[in-house]
Amino acid sequence: MVSFIDVDTIFSETYSEARSKFCAAASRAGLECENHPLTLVGEQGEQLAIDVVRLGSTKPRQVILLTSGAHGVEGFAGSALQTGIIESQWARDIPSDMAIVLVHALNPHGMSWSRRECEDGTDLPRNLSHHLYPPFPNEQYELFQPLLVPPNVTAQTLASLPGKSERIMSEHGIDNATPILRSGQYTHANGLTYHGVEASWSTRRWIEITRQFAGRAEDVMMIDVHTGFGDYGDLLVQNPSYRHSSPAYSTLCQWLGREPTGYSDDGSILQHRIETFEALHRQTKNGSRVAAMYFEFGTLPPSEFIDPWVVNNWHFHNGDRSGPEARTARKKFADFHYVRKLDWKKSVWEKGIAQLSDLRDGLVGSQYAV
Ligand SMILES: [Zn+2]
């Protein structure tokens, strides 16, 4: 049973507003909010932090860990979902041995500065487990780095990039550059999809929080909320990189009641034999059942993504971050990941909470089906 809420009120315009709403909702509900402050400040000079609220059992047998903002700028849908869960009292019907753990803004720096990356340039979901392994080369990424981080971002330079990209692709026999970018790289902290060579601040906190809140549970369901992929307002439940032969993939299918979407054995990340959530699996106890998934809420067509990403990244690293061009670039990139229209917000809330309810039921039901 979900109490009615005014959907517009759970969404925010800025990181600091999102954080305030989340913490205030917890306070009104009499819930403790644990803070993990970052030493850097945000775009408006505000304190940055990861905030954690637990609903339900303090010694849970089953845990749902719902995380937002791993890709910074994508954090507004997940934040609204988390605040809405508290406001609507969605968790009041959960079994007495279950906990819902809400981890708000895993990458607060990126959420505040409208960036996917953390303060050290890492892509957090990639850094999460890739930092456990030696770096691997991605020579084809090197071909594109000068285009992804160009010398300047004038209209003329931007207009020349597709032609340069096509030339590189035909010279090197590349049909599709997307998997090259998705595979990530370890060599350019100012580039895109940078794995990082050590655990970022957000990775270390994500690991600690998982161990603290889910380390002794029998069943651990992890849901990491993203935006920017899929049809407008739709929700895709995605496999975060489990091979089809992985036990976690079977658990995920069982809890979900169907197969998730997204890659698994297509080679985009698995060619490196690294599962995205491995570092978190390691925090759970032996014999527990663990599965992670992404919620992906669709926004705008993918063709509107790459240029704003390049321009915003360029201004962050090269320009005056407080200048008007940098501010415009941030807004444009943020607008791709967060549609500030009521129909989109309603869709995110309604589809998100319906899928969460199904997953909760799948988790409860699965204990009798093993
Ligand atoms: Zn994402």
Short mmCIF file of C-alpha atoms and ligand atoms in Angstrom, two decimals:
data_model
loop_
_atom_site.label_atom_id
_atom_site.label_comp_id
_atom_site.label_asym_id
_atom_site.label_seq_id
_atom_site.Cartn_x
_atom_site.Cartn_y
_atom_site.Cartn_z
CA MET A 1 0.00 0.00 0.00
CA VAL A 2 1.49 3.32 -1.08
CA SER A 3 0.19 6.60 0.33
CA PHE A 4 -0.58 9.28 -2.25
CA ILE A 5 2.19 11.78 -2.82
CA ASP A 6 2.47 14.87 -4.98
CA VAL A 7 5.09 13.64 -7.47
CA ASP A 8 6.45 17.10 -8.26
CA THR A 9 7.48 17.56 -4.62
CA ILE A 10 9.88 14.59 -4.51
CA PHE A 11 11.95 15.82 -7.49
CA SER A 12 14.58 18.54 -7.13
CA GLU A 13 16.41 21.06 -9.29
CA THR A 14 19.83 20.78 -7.64
CA TYR A 15 21.90 18.30 -5.67
CA SER A 16 21.56 20.33 -2.47
CA GLU A 17 17.78 20.49 -2.82
CA ALA A 18 17.65 16.72 -3.44
CA ARG A 19 19.80 16.06 -0.39
CA SER A 20 17.68 18.35 1.80
CA LYS A 21 14.45 16.67 0.71
CA PHE A 22 15.83 13.19 1.33
CA CYS A 23 17.20 14.03 4.79
CA ALA A 24 14.10 16.02 5.77
CA ALA A 25 11.81 13.14 4.76
CA ALA A 26 13.89 10.79 6.90
CA SER A 27 13.76 13.17 9.83
CA ARG A 28 9.97 13.58 9.58
CA ALA A 29 9.61 9.79 9.51
CA GLY A 30 11.81 9.45 12.61
CA LEU A 31 14.54 7.63 10.68
CA GLU A 32 18.24 8.01 11.27
CA CYS A 33 20.18 9.49 8.34
CA GLU A 34 23.85 8.48 8.28
CA ASN A 35 26.13 10.99 6.55
CA HIS A 36 29.40 10.34 4.74
CA PRO A 37 30.76 13.82 3.93
CA LEU A 38 33.22 14.48 1.11
CA THR A 39 35.90 17.09 1.77
CA LEU A 40 35.18 18.93 -1.51
CA VAL A 41 32.28 21.33 -1.96
CA GLY A 42 29.72 21.38 -4.74
CA GLU A 43 28.92 23.76 -7.56
CA GLN A 44 27.11 26.15 -5.20
CA GLY A 45 29.69 25.79 -2.42
CA GLU A 46 27.48 23.30 -0.61
CA GLN A 47 28.54 20.33 1.51
CA LEU A 48 28.70 17.10 -0.48
CA ALA A 49 27.88 13.77 1.12
CA ILE A 50 26.48 10.29 0.66
CA ASP A 51 23.48 9.86 2.95
CA VAL A 52 22.09 6.52 4.08
CA VAL A 53 18.68 5.70 5.54
CA ARG A 54 17.53 2.24 6.60
CA LEU A 55 13.86 1.30 6.84
CA GLY A 56 12.76 -1.93 8.50
CA SER A 57 14.76 -4.51 10.40
CA THR A 58 18.08 -3.65 12.08
CA LYS A 59 19.08 -7.34 11.79
CA PRO A 60 17.59 -8.20 8.42
CA ARG A 61 17.58 -11.59 6.75
CA GLN A 62 16.73 -9.93 3.43
CA VAL A 63 18.02 -6.53 2.27
CA ILE A 64 17.11 -4.35 -0.66
CA LEU A 65 19.91 -1.84 -1.25
CA LEU A 66 18.63 1.00 -3.44
CA THR A 67 21.36 3.36 -4.62
CA SER A 68 21.17 6.63 -6.58
CA GLY A 69 23.61 8.97 -8.30
CA ALA A 70 26.42 6.52 -9.14
CA HIS A 71 26.62 8.45 -12.41
CA GLY A 72 26.28 11.81 -10.63
CA VAL A 73 24.13 13.82 -13.01
CA GLU A 74 21.75 10.86 -13.42
CA GLY A 75 20.88 10.99 -9.72
CA PHE A 76 17.64 12.98 -9.77
CA ALA A 77 15.28 10.11 -10.65
CA GLY A 78 16.78 7.79 -8.04
CA SER A 79 16.79 10.54 -5.44
CA ALA A 80 13.09 11.21 -6.06
CA LEU A 81 12.33 7.50 -5.82
CA GLN A 82 14.17 7.28 -2.50
CA THR A 83 12.47 10.34 -1.03
CA GLY A 84 9.12 9.06 -2.34
CA ILE A 85 9.66 5.68 -0.67
CA ILE A 86 10.00 7.43 2.68
CA GLU A 87 7.18 9.94 2.07
CA SER A 88 4.68 7.36 0.78
CA GLN A 89 5.48 4.88 3.55
CA TRP A 90 5.99 2.25 0.86
CA ALA A 91 8.12 0.14 3.22
CA ARG A 92 5.54 -0.16 6.00
CA ASP A 93 4.28 -3.49 4.62
CA ILE A 94 7.65 -5.22 4.29
CA PRO A 95 8.24 -8.41 6.34
CA SER A 96 9.69 -7.91 9.83
CA ASP A 97 13.01 -9.51 8.79
CA MET A 98 13.57 -7.26 5.76
CA ALA A 99 15.38 -3.91 5.46
CA ILE A 100 15.26 -1.34 2.69
CA VAL A 101 18.52 0.62 2.62
CA LEU A 102 18.45 3.87 0.67
CA VAL A 103 21.88 5.19 -0.34
CA HIS A 104 21.50 8.74 -1.63
CA ALA A 105 23.96 10.25 -4.16
CA LEU A 106 26.83 7.79 -4.33
CA ASN A 107 28.69 10.33 -6.45
CA PRO A 108 27.60 13.65 -4.90
CA HIS A 109 30.35 15.60 -6.68
CA GLY A 110 29.10 14.49 -10.09
CA MET A 111 25.47 15.10 -9.14
CA SER A 112 26.26 18.65 -8.02
CA TRP A 113 28.54 19.48 -10.99
CA SER A 114 26.28 17.78 -13.59
CA ARG A 115 28.89 15.18 -14.45
CA ARG A 116 28.78 11.40 -14.80
CA GLU A 117 32.27 11.11 -13.38
CA CYS A 118 33.47 11.32 -9.78
CA GLU A 119 35.79 14.09 -8.57
CA ASP A 120 38.84 12.03 -9.65
CA GLY A 121 37.47 11.48 -13.17
CA THR A 122 36.44 7.87 -12.57
CA ASP A 123 33.25 6.33 -13.84
CA LEU A 124 31.99 4.90 -10.55
CA PRO A 125 30.23 1.67 -11.64
CA ARG A 126 33.35 0.81 -13.63
CA ASN A 127 35.77 1.77 -10.87
CA LEU A 128 33.78 -0.27 -8.34
CA SER A 129 35.31 -3.62 -9.34
CA HIS A 130 37.85 -2.75 -12.03
CA HIS A 131 40.13 -1.26 -9.36
CA LEU A 132 40.59 -4.81 -8.02
CA TYR A 133 42.36 -5.89 -11.22
CA PRO A 134 45.43 -4.75 -13.17
CA PRO A 135 44.66 -2.22 -15.90
CA PHE A 136 44.12 -3.53 -19.41
CA PRO A 137 44.82 -1.61 -22.60
CA ASN A 138 42.11 -0.22 -24.86
CA GLU A 139 44.21 0.87 -27.85
CA GLN A 140 41.20 1.78 -29.93
CA TYR A 141 40.05 4.27 -27.28
CA GLU A 142 43.38 6.06 -27.73
CA LEU A 143 42.38 6.81 -31.33
CA PHE A 144 39.29 8.67 -30.16
CA GLN A 145 40.66 10.47 -27.09
CA PRO A 146 41.71 13.58 -29.13
CA LEU A 147 38.11 13.85 -30.37
CA LEU A 148 36.49 13.20 -26.98
CA VAL A 149 38.78 15.73 -25.31
CA PRO A 150 39.38 18.21 -28.16
CA PRO A 151 41.68 21.24 -27.93
CA ASN A 152 38.66 23.52 -27.80
CA VAL A 153 34.88 23.28 -28.11
CA THR A 154 34.11 25.99 -30.65
CA ALA A 155 31.20 25.31 -33.02
CA GLN A 156 33.72 24.74 -35.81
CA THR A 157 35.66 22.12 -33.83
CA LEU A 158 32.48 20.33 -32.78
CA ALA A 159 31.21 20.29 -36.36
CA SER A 160 34.48 18.66 -37.51
CA LEU A 161 34.33 15.78 -35.01
CA PRO A 162 31.90 13.43 -36.82
CA GLY A 163 34.02 13.59 -40.00
CA LYS A 164 37.23 12.93 -38.05
CA SER A 165 35.54 10.05 -36.26
CA GLU A 166 34.41 8.51 -39.55
CA ARG A 167 37.94 8.78 -40.95
CA ILE A 168 39.39 6.97 -37.93
CA MET A 169 36.75 4.28 -38.21
CA SER A 170 37.34 3.64 -41.91
CA GLU A 171 41.16 3.71 -41.52
CA HIS A 172 41.04 1.16 -38.69
CA GLY A 173 38.14 -0.96 -39.89
CA ILE A 174 35.87 -0.02 -36.99
CA ASP A 175 32.12 -0.48 -37.64
CA ASN A 176 30.83 0.83 -34.33
CA ALA A 177 32.70 3.04 -31.87
CA THR A 178 30.20 2.64 -29.03
CA PRO A 179 31.64 -0.64 -27.62
CA ILE A 180 35.10 0.97 -27.62
CA LEU A 181 33.83 3.75 -25.40
CA ARG A 182 31.80 1.37 -23.25
CA SER A 183 34.79 -0.88 -22.65
CA GLY A 184 36.41 2.00 -20.80
CA GLN A 185 40.04 2.99 -20.31
CA TYR A 186 42.71 3.45 -17.64
CA THR A 187 44.93 6.07 -19.24
CA HIS A 188 43.07 9.41 -19.31
CA ALA A 189 41.48 10.73 -16.10
CA ASN A 190 40.20 13.69 -18.16
CA GLY A 191 38.71 11.34 -20.78
CA LEU A 192 35.44 9.44 -20.87
CA THR A 193 34.61 6.10 -19.18
CA TYR A 194 37.80 6.17 -17.10
CA HIS A 195 38.08 3.11 -14.84
CA GLY A 196 40.68 4.61 -12.52
CA VAL A 197 43.70 2.76 -11.16
CA GLU A 198 42.65 2.80 -7.51
CA ALA A 199 39.39 2.83 -5.57
CA SER A 200 37.70 6.24 -5.70
CA TRP A 201 36.24 7.83 -2.56
CA SER A 202 32.74 6.82 -3.71
CA THR A 203 33.83 3.22 -4.37
CA ARG A 204 35.29 2.92 -0.87
CA ARG A 205 32.11 4.30 0.71
CA TRP A 206 29.87 2.07 -1.46
CA ILE A 207 31.82 -1.00 -0.34
CA GLU A 208 31.74 -0.01 3.37
CA ILE A 209 28.03 0.82 3.32
CA THR A 210 27.23 -2.51 1.66
CA ARG A 211 29.23 -4.44 4.26
CA GLN A 212 27.66 -2.46 7.12
CA PHE A 213 24.03 -2.77 6.03
CA ALA A 214 23.95 -6.03 4.06
CA GLY A 215 27.01 -8.00 5.21
CA ARG A 216 25.08 -10.40 7.44
CA ALA A 217 21.92 -10.88 5.37
CA GLU A 218 20.90 -14.13 3.65
CA ASP A 219 19.52 -12.37 0.57
CA VAL A 220 20.87 -9.11 -0.82
CA MET A 221 19.15 -7.40 -3.74
CA MET A 222 21.00 -4.37 -5.11
CA ILE A 223 19.23 -1.86 -7.34
CA ASP A 224 21.31 0.98 -8.77
CA VAL A 225 19.22 3.70 -10.42
CA HIS A 226 20.35 5.40 -13.65
CA THR A 227 18.83 7.53 -16.40
CA GLY A 228 19.54 8.30 -20.06
CA PHE A 229 19.04 4.95 -21.76
CA GLY A 230 15.79 3.65 -23.24
CA ASP A 231 12.56 5.22 -24.42
CA TYR A 232 11.23 8.42 -22.85
CA GLY A 233 9.93 7.71 -19.33
CA ASP A 234 10.29 3.93 -19.67
CA LEU A 235 11.99 1.75 -17.10
CA LEU A 236 14.44 -0.95 -18.18
CA VAL A 237 15.73 -3.41 -15.61
CA GLN A 238 19.22 -4.22 -16.79
CA ASN A 239 21.76 -6.92 -16.15
CA PRO A 240 24.84 -5.08 -14.84
CA SER A 241 27.27 -7.54 -16.57
CA TYR A 242 26.60 -11.02 -15.14
CA ARG A 243 27.42 -13.84 -17.49
CA HIS A 244 24.42 -16.04 -18.17
CA SER A 245 26.25 -18.86 -16.41
CA SER A 246 26.74 -16.79 -13.25
CA PRO A 247 24.71 -17.87 -10.17
CA ALA A 248 23.87 -14.20 -9.60
CA TYR A 249 22.20 -14.08 -13.03
CA SER A 250 19.88 -16.97 -12.05
CA THR A 251 19.06 -15.23 -8.76
CA LEU A 252 18.36 -11.99 -10.63
CA CYS A 253 15.99 -13.77 -13.04
CA GLN A 254 14.24 -15.53 -10.15
CA TRP A 255 13.66 -12.33 -8.19
CA LEU A 256 12.65 -10.41 -11.29
CA GLY A 257 10.41 -13.18 -12.62
CA ARG A 258 11.93 -12.81 -16.08
CA GLU A 259 15.22 -12.09 -17.82
CA PRO A 260 16.61 -8.56 -17.48
CA THR A 261 17.50 -6.49 -20.52
CA GLY A 262 20.98 -5.36 -21.38
CA TYR A 263 24.28 -6.93 -22.15
CA SER A 264 25.73 -9.95 -20.52
CA ASP A 265 27.75 -12.10 -22.87
CA ASP A 266 28.15 -9.59 -25.69
CA GLY A 267 31.77 -8.82 -24.83
CA SER A 268 31.43 -5.12 -24.03
CA ILE A 269 32.70 -5.51 -20.48
CA LEU A 270 32.86 -9.23 -19.96
CA GLN A 271 35.75 -9.68 -22.36
CA HIS A 272 37.75 -8.47 -19.38
CA ARG A 273 36.06 -10.99 -17.09
CA ILE A 274 35.17 -8.36 -14.54
CA GLU A 275 31.65 -8.27 -13.15
CA THR A 276 30.60 -4.74 -12.21
CA PHE A 277 29.28 -5.62 -8.75
CA GLU A 278 31.96 -8.14 -7.77
CA ALA A 279 33.41 -5.80 -5.12
CA LEU A 280 29.99 -5.64 -3.44
CA HIS A 281 29.38 -9.38 -3.71
CA ARG A 282 32.59 -9.78 -1.71
CA GLN A 283 31.05 -7.83 1.20
CA THR A 284 28.21 -10.30 1.73
CA LYS A 285 28.48 -13.44 3.83
CA ASN A 286 29.28 -16.88 2.47
CA GLY A 287 26.27 -18.73 1.14
CA SER A 288 24.10 -15.64 0.76
CA ARG A 289 22.15 -15.03 -2.40
CA VAL A 290 23.14 -11.76 -4.06
CA ALA A 291 22.08 -10.10 -7.28
CA ALA A 292 22.41 -6.57 -8.58
CA MET A 293 20.57 -4.77 -11.34
CA TYR A 294 20.32 -1.34 -12.91
CA PHE A 295 17.10 0.59 -13.18
CA GLU A 296 17.45 2.71 -16.35
CA PHE A 297 14.86 5.41 -16.99
CA GLY A 298 14.77 6.60 -20.60
CA THR A 299 15.06 10.31 -21.38
CA LEU A 300 16.01 11.69 -24.82
CA PRO A 301 17.37 10.09 -28.03
CA PRO A 302 21.03 8.95 -27.70
CA SER A 303 22.08 11.26 -30.56
CA GLU A 304 21.62 14.17 -28.12
CA PHE A 305 24.11 12.74 -25.63
CA ILE A 306 27.67 12.75 -26.93
CA ASP A 307 28.20 16.43 -27.85
CA PRO A 308 26.91 17.79 -24.52
CA TRP A 309 29.09 15.21 -22.73
CA VAL A 310 32.22 16.31 -24.61
CA VAL A 311 31.50 20.02 -24.13
CA ASN A 312 30.65 19.71 -20.44
CA ASN A 313 33.73 17.57 -19.77
CA TRP A 314 35.93 20.06 -21.62
CA HIS A 315 34.67 23.02 -19.56
CA PHE A 316 35.15 21.13 -16.30
CA HIS A 317 38.78 20.41 -17.06
CA ASN A 318 39.84 23.46 -19.06
CA GLY A 319 37.65 26.46 -18.67
CA ASP A 320 36.37 28.75 -15.97
CA ARG A 321 33.91 26.49 -14.15
CA SER A 322 31.92 29.44 -12.87
CA GLY A 323 31.68 31.13 -16.28
CA PRO A 324 28.52 31.30 -18.39
CA GLU A 325 29.74 28.77 -21.01
CA ALA A 326 30.50 26.19 -18.34
CA ARG A 327 27.11 26.77 -16.69
CA THR A 328 25.32 26.38 -20.02
CA ALA A 329 27.25 23.18 -20.74
CA ARG A 330 26.29 21.76 -17.34
CA LYS A 331 22.63 22.56 -17.89
CA LYS A 332 22.59 20.99 -21.35
CA PHE A 333 24.21 17.80 -20.11
CA ALA A 334 21.90 17.66 -17.07
CA ASP A 335 18.84 18.19 -19.29
CA PHE A 336 19.68 15.01 -21.20
CA HIS A 337 19.60 12.95 -17.99
CA TYR A 338 16.70 14.60 -16.24
CA VAL A 339 13.51 15.65 -18.01
CA ARG A 340 11.95 18.37 -15.91
CA LYS A 341 8.39 17.68 -17.06
CA LEU A 342 5.58 16.32 -14.94
CA ASP A 343 4.68 13.45 -17.30
CA TRP A 344 8.26 12.14 -17.14
CA LYS A 345 8.45 12.52 -13.38
CA LYS A 346 5.13 10.71 -12.94
CA SER A 347 6.30 7.90 -15.18
CA VAL A 348 9.54 7.53 -13.19
CA TRP A 349 7.68 7.40 -9.89
CA GLU A 350 4.86 5.11 -11.00
CA LYS A 351 7.01 2.66 -12.97
CA GLY A 352 9.76 2.73 -10.38
CA ILE A 353 7.54 2.02 -7.39
CA ALA A 354 5.55 -0.66 -9.28
CA GLN A 355 8.76 -2.48 -10.26
CA LEU A 356 10.12 -2.15 -6.73
CA SER A 357 6.91 -3.67 -5.36
CA ASP A 358 7.21 -6.62 -7.75
CA LEU A 359 10.85 -7.12 -6.80
CA ARG A 360 10.04 -6.99 -3.09
CA ASP A 361 7.36 -9.64 -3.66
CA GLY A 362 9.79 -11.71 -5.75
CA LEU A 363 12.34 -11.55 -2.95
CA VAL A 364 9.81 -12.56 -0.28
CA GLY A 365 8.42 -15.38 -2.43
CA SER A 366 11.83 -16.74 -3.40
CA GLN A 367 12.66 -17.89 0.13
CA TYR A 368 10.07 -20.64 -0.23
CA ALA A 369 11.00 -21.55 -3.79
CA VAL A 370 14.67 -22.51 -3.35
ZN ZN B 1 24.35 5.58 -15.69
#
